Short mmCIF file of C-alpha atoms and ligand atoms in Angstrom, two decimals:
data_model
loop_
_atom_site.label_atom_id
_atom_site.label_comp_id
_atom_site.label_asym_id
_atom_site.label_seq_id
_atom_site.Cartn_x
_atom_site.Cartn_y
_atom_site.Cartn_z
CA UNK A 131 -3.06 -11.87 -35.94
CA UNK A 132 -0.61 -9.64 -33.87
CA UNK A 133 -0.42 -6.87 -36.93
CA UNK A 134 -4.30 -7.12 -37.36
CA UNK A 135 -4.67 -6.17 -33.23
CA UNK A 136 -2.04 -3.29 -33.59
CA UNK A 137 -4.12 -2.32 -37.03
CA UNK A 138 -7.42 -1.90 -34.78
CA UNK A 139 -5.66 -0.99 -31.82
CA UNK A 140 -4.53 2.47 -34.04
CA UNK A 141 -7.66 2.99 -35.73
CA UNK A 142 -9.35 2.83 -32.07
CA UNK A 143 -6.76 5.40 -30.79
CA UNK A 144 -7.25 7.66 -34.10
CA UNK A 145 -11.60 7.69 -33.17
CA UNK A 146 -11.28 7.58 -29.69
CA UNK A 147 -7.90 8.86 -28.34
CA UNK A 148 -8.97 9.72 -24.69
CA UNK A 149 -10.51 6.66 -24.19
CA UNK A 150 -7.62 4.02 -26.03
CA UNK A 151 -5.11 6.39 -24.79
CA UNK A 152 -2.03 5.02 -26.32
CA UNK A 153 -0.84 4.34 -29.91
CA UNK A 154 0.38 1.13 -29.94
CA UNK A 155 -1.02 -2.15 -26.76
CA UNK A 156 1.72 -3.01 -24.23
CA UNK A 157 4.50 -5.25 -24.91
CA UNK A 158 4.95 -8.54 -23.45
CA UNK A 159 8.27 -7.69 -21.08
CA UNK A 160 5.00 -4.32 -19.83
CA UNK A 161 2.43 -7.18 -19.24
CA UNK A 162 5.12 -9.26 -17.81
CA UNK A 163 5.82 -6.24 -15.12
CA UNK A 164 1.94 -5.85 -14.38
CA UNK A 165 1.39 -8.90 -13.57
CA UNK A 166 4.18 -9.39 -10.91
CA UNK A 167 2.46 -9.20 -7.71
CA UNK A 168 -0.45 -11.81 -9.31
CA UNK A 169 2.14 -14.08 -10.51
CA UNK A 170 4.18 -14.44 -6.98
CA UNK A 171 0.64 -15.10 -5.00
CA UNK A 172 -0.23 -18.33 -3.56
CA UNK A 173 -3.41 -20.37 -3.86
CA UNK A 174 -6.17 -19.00 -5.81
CA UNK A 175 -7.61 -15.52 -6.44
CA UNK A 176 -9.85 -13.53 -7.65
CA UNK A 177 -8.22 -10.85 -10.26
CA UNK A 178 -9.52 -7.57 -12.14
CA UNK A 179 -8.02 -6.50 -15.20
CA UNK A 180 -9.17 -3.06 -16.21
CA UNK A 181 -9.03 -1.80 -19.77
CA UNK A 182 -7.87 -5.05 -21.29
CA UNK A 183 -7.71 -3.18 -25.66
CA UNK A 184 -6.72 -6.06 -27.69
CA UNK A 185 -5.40 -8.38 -25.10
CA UNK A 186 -1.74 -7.53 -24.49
CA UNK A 187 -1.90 -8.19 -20.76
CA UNK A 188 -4.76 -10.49 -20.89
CA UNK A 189 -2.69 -13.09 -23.28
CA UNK A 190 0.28 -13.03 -20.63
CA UNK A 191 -2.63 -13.28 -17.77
CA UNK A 192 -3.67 -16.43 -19.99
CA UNK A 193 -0.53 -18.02 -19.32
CA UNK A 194 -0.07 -17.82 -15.57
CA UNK A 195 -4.20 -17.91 -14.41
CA UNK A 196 -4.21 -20.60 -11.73
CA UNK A 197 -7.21 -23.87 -11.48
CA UNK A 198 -8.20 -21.83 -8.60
CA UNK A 199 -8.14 -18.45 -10.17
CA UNK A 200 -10.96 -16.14 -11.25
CA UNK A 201 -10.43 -13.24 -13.99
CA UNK A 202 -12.55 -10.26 -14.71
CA UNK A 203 -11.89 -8.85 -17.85
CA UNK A 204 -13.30 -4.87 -17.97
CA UNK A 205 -13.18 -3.24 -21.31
CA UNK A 206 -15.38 -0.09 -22.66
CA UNK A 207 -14.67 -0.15 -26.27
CA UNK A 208 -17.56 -2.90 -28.58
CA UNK A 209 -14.53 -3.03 -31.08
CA UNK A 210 -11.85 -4.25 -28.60
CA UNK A 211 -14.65 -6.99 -26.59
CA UNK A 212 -15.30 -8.49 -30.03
CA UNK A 213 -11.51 -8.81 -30.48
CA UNK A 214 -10.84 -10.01 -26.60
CA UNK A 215 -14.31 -12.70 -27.12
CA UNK A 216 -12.73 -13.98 -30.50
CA UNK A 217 -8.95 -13.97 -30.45
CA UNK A 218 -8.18 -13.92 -26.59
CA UNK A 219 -9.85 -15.84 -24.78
CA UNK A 220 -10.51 -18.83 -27.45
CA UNK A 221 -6.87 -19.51 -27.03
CA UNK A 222 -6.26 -23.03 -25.41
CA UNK A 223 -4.36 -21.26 -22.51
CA UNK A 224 -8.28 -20.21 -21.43
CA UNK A 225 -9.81 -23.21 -22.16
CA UNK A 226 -10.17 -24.35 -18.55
CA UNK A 227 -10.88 -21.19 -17.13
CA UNK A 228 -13.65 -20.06 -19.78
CA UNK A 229 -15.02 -23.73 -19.71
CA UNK A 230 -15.36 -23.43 -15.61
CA UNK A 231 -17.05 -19.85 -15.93
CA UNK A 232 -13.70 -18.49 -14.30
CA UNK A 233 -13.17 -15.64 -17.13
CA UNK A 234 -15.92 -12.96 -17.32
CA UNK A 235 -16.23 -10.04 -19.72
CA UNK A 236 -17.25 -6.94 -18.11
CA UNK A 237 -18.21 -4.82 -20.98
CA UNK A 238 -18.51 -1.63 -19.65
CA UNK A 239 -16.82 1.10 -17.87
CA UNK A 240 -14.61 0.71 -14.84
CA UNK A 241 -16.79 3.22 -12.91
CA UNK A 242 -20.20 0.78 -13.14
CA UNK A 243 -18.05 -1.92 -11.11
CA UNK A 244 -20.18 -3.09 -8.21
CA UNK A 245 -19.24 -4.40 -5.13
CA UNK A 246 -16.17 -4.02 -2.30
CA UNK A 247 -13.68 -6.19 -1.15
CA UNK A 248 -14.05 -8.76 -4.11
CA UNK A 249 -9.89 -8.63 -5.83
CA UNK A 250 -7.13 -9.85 -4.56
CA UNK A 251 -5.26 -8.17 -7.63
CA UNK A 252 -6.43 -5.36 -9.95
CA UNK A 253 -4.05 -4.61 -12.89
CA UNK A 254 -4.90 -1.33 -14.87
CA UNK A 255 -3.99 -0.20 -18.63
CA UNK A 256 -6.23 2.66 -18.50
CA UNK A 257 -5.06 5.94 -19.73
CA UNK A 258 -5.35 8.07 -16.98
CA UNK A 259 -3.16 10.80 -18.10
CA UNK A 260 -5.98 11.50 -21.09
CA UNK A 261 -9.14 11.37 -18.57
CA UNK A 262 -10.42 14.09 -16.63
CA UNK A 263 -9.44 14.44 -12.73
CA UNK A 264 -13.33 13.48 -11.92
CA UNK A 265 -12.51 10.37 -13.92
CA UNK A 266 -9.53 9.37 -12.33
CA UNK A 267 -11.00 10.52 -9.10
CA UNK A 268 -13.74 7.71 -10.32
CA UNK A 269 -11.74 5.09 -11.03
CA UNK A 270 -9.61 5.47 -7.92
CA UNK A 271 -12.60 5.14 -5.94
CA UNK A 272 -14.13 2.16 -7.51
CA UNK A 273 -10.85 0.02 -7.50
CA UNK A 274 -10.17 0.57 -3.87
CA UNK A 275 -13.66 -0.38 -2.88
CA UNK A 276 -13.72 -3.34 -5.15
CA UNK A 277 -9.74 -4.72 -3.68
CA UNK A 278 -9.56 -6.69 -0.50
CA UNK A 279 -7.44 -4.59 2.43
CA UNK A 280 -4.78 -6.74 1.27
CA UNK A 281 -5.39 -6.44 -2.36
CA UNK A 282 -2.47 -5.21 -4.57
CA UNK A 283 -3.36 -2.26 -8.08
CA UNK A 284 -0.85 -2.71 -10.44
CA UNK A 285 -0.92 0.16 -13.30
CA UNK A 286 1.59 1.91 -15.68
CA UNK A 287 2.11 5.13 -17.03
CA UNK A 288 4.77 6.42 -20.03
CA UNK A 289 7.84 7.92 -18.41
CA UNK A 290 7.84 11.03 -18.67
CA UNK A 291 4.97 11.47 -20.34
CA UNK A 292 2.96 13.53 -17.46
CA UNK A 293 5.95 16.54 -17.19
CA UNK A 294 6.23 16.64 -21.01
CA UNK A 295 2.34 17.23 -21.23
CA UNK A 296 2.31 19.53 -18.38
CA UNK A 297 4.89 21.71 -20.18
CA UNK A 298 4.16 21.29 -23.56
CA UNK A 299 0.28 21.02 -23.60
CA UNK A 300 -1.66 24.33 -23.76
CA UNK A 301 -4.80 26.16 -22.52
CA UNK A 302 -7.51 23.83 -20.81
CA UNK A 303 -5.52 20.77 -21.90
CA UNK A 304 -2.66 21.57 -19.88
CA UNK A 305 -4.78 22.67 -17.12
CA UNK A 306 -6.27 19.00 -16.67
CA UNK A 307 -3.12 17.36 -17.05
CA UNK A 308 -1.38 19.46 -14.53
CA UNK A 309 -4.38 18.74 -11.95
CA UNK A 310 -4.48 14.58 -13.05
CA UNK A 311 -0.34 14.73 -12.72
CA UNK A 312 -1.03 16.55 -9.39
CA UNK A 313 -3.50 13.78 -7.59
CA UNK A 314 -1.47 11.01 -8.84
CA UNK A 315 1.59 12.14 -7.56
CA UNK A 316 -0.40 12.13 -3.73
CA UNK A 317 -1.94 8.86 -4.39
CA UNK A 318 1.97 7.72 -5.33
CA UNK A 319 3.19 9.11 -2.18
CA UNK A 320 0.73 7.86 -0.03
CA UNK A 321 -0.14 3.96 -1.66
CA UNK A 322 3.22 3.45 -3.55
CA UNK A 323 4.63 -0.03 -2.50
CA UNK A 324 7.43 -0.54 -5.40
CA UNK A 325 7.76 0.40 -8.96
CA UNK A 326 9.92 -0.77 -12.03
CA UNK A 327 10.63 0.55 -15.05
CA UNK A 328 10.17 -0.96 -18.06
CA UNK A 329 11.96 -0.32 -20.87
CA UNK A 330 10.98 -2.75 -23.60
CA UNK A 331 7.75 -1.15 -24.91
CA UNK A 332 6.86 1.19 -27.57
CA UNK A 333 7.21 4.15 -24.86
CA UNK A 334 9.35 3.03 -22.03
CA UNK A 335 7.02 2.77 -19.32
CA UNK A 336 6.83 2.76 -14.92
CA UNK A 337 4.99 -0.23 -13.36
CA UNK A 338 3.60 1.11 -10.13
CA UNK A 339 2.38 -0.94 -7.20
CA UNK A 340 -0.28 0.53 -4.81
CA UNK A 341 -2.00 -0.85 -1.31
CA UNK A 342 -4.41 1.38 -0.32
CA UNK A 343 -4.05 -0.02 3.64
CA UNK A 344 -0.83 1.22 3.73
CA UNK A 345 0.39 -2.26 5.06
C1 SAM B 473 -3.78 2.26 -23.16
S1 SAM B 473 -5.05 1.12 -23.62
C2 SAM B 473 -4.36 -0.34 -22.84
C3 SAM B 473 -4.74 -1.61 -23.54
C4 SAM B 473 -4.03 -2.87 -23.04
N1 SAM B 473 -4.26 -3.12 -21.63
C5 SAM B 473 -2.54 -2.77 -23.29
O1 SAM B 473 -1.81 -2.64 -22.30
O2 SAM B 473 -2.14 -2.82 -24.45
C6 SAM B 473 -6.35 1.62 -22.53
C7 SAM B 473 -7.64 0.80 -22.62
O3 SAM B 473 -8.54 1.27 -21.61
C8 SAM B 473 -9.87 1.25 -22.15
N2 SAM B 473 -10.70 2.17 -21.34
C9 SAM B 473 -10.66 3.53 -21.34
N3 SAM B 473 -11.53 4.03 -20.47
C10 SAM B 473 -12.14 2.96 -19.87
C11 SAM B 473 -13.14 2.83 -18.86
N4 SAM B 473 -13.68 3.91 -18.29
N5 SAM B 473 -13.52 1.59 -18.48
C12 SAM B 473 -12.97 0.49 -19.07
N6 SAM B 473 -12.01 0.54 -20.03
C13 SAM B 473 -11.61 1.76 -20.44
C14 SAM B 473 -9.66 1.69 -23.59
O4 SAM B 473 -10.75 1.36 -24.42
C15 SAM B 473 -8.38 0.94 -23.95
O5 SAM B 473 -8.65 -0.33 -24.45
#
């Protein structure tokens, strides 16, 4: 099961590798990390997880999702939903929550979320080192309108992996990168709450926290 996710989780990133973004789906110690600030609430909530792949943080959602929670699941690729429908969320840990109509599939992109002040929790795999700056620009703007004032984004990126691009990437490429590395680094300084660093994953990776009230 686990080598036939990794097996589609490649062939997605060889077709599509600005949209799947990474080579190989988080590890469980990287899901563990995202899911921090959802694991340490109390009483129930409603929580977003954007760009779910093949379920790496969805299965660790699975095991701490609450009688009282509620879980979007947002995912672009048809490949990946088939594989989150069939594998994920048919595993007894989801039982409850799909039989109570607490799980939804959102199977589309990030940017068509509706809505404002609906999460107490969003927790992001997307790539936004491979998307253009009016993507991430997007995607910024839909999560905060979609989190309550209090709500907390949890995302990752590879460390690293932004100055290594910036340097090594050439010609329009390393433009974009240099103006994506550039906007997240502002949104860091001004919605950063904590990080941690995670080494335990195919690329070492940096959880990073945001509140967008600044509270
Ligand atoms: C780096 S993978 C992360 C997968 C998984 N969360 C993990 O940690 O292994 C990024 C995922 O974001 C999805 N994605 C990319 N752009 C998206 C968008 N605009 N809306 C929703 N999902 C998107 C990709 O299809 C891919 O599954």
């Amino acid at each position: 099961m686990a080598v036939g996710r990794h097996i589609r989780f490649l062939k997605e990133y060889v077709s599509e590798p600005n949209v799947v973004g990474a080579v190989a789906p988080s590890s469980q110690f990287l899901a563990a990390a995202l899911c921090v600030p959802f694991q340490n609430h109390q009483g129930g909530c409603r929580v977003l997880e954007v760009g779910a792949g093949t379920g790496a943080v969805t299965r660790y959602l699975g095991t701490i999702i609450g009688q009282e929670d509620e879980l979007d699941i947002c995912e672009i690729q048809p490949e990946f939903i088939k594989v989150l429908k069939q594998d994920i969320l048919t595993h007894p840990n989801f039982a409850d929550a799909v039989a109570t109509k607490r799980v939804k599939l959102l199977p589309h992109p990030v940017q068509d979320i509706e809505g404002e002040d609906k999460y107490d929790f969003v927790i992001s795999g997307l790539p936004l080192t491979a998307f253009a700056l009016r993507d991430v620009h997007d995607v910024f703007k839909v999560i905060r309108r979609c989190l309550k004032p209090s709500g907390v984004l949890s995302y990752f990126e590879y460390v690293g992996f932004r100055a290594m691009s910036s340097t090594f990437a050439v010609g329009s490429r390393r433009k974009r990168v240099r103006h994506v590395s550039a906007y997240l680094d502002r949104k860091i300084r001004n919605f950063q709450i904590n990080s941690k660093t995670v080494l335990r994953n195919v690329m070492p990776a940096r959880t990073r926290y945001f509140k967008f009230n600044g509270t």
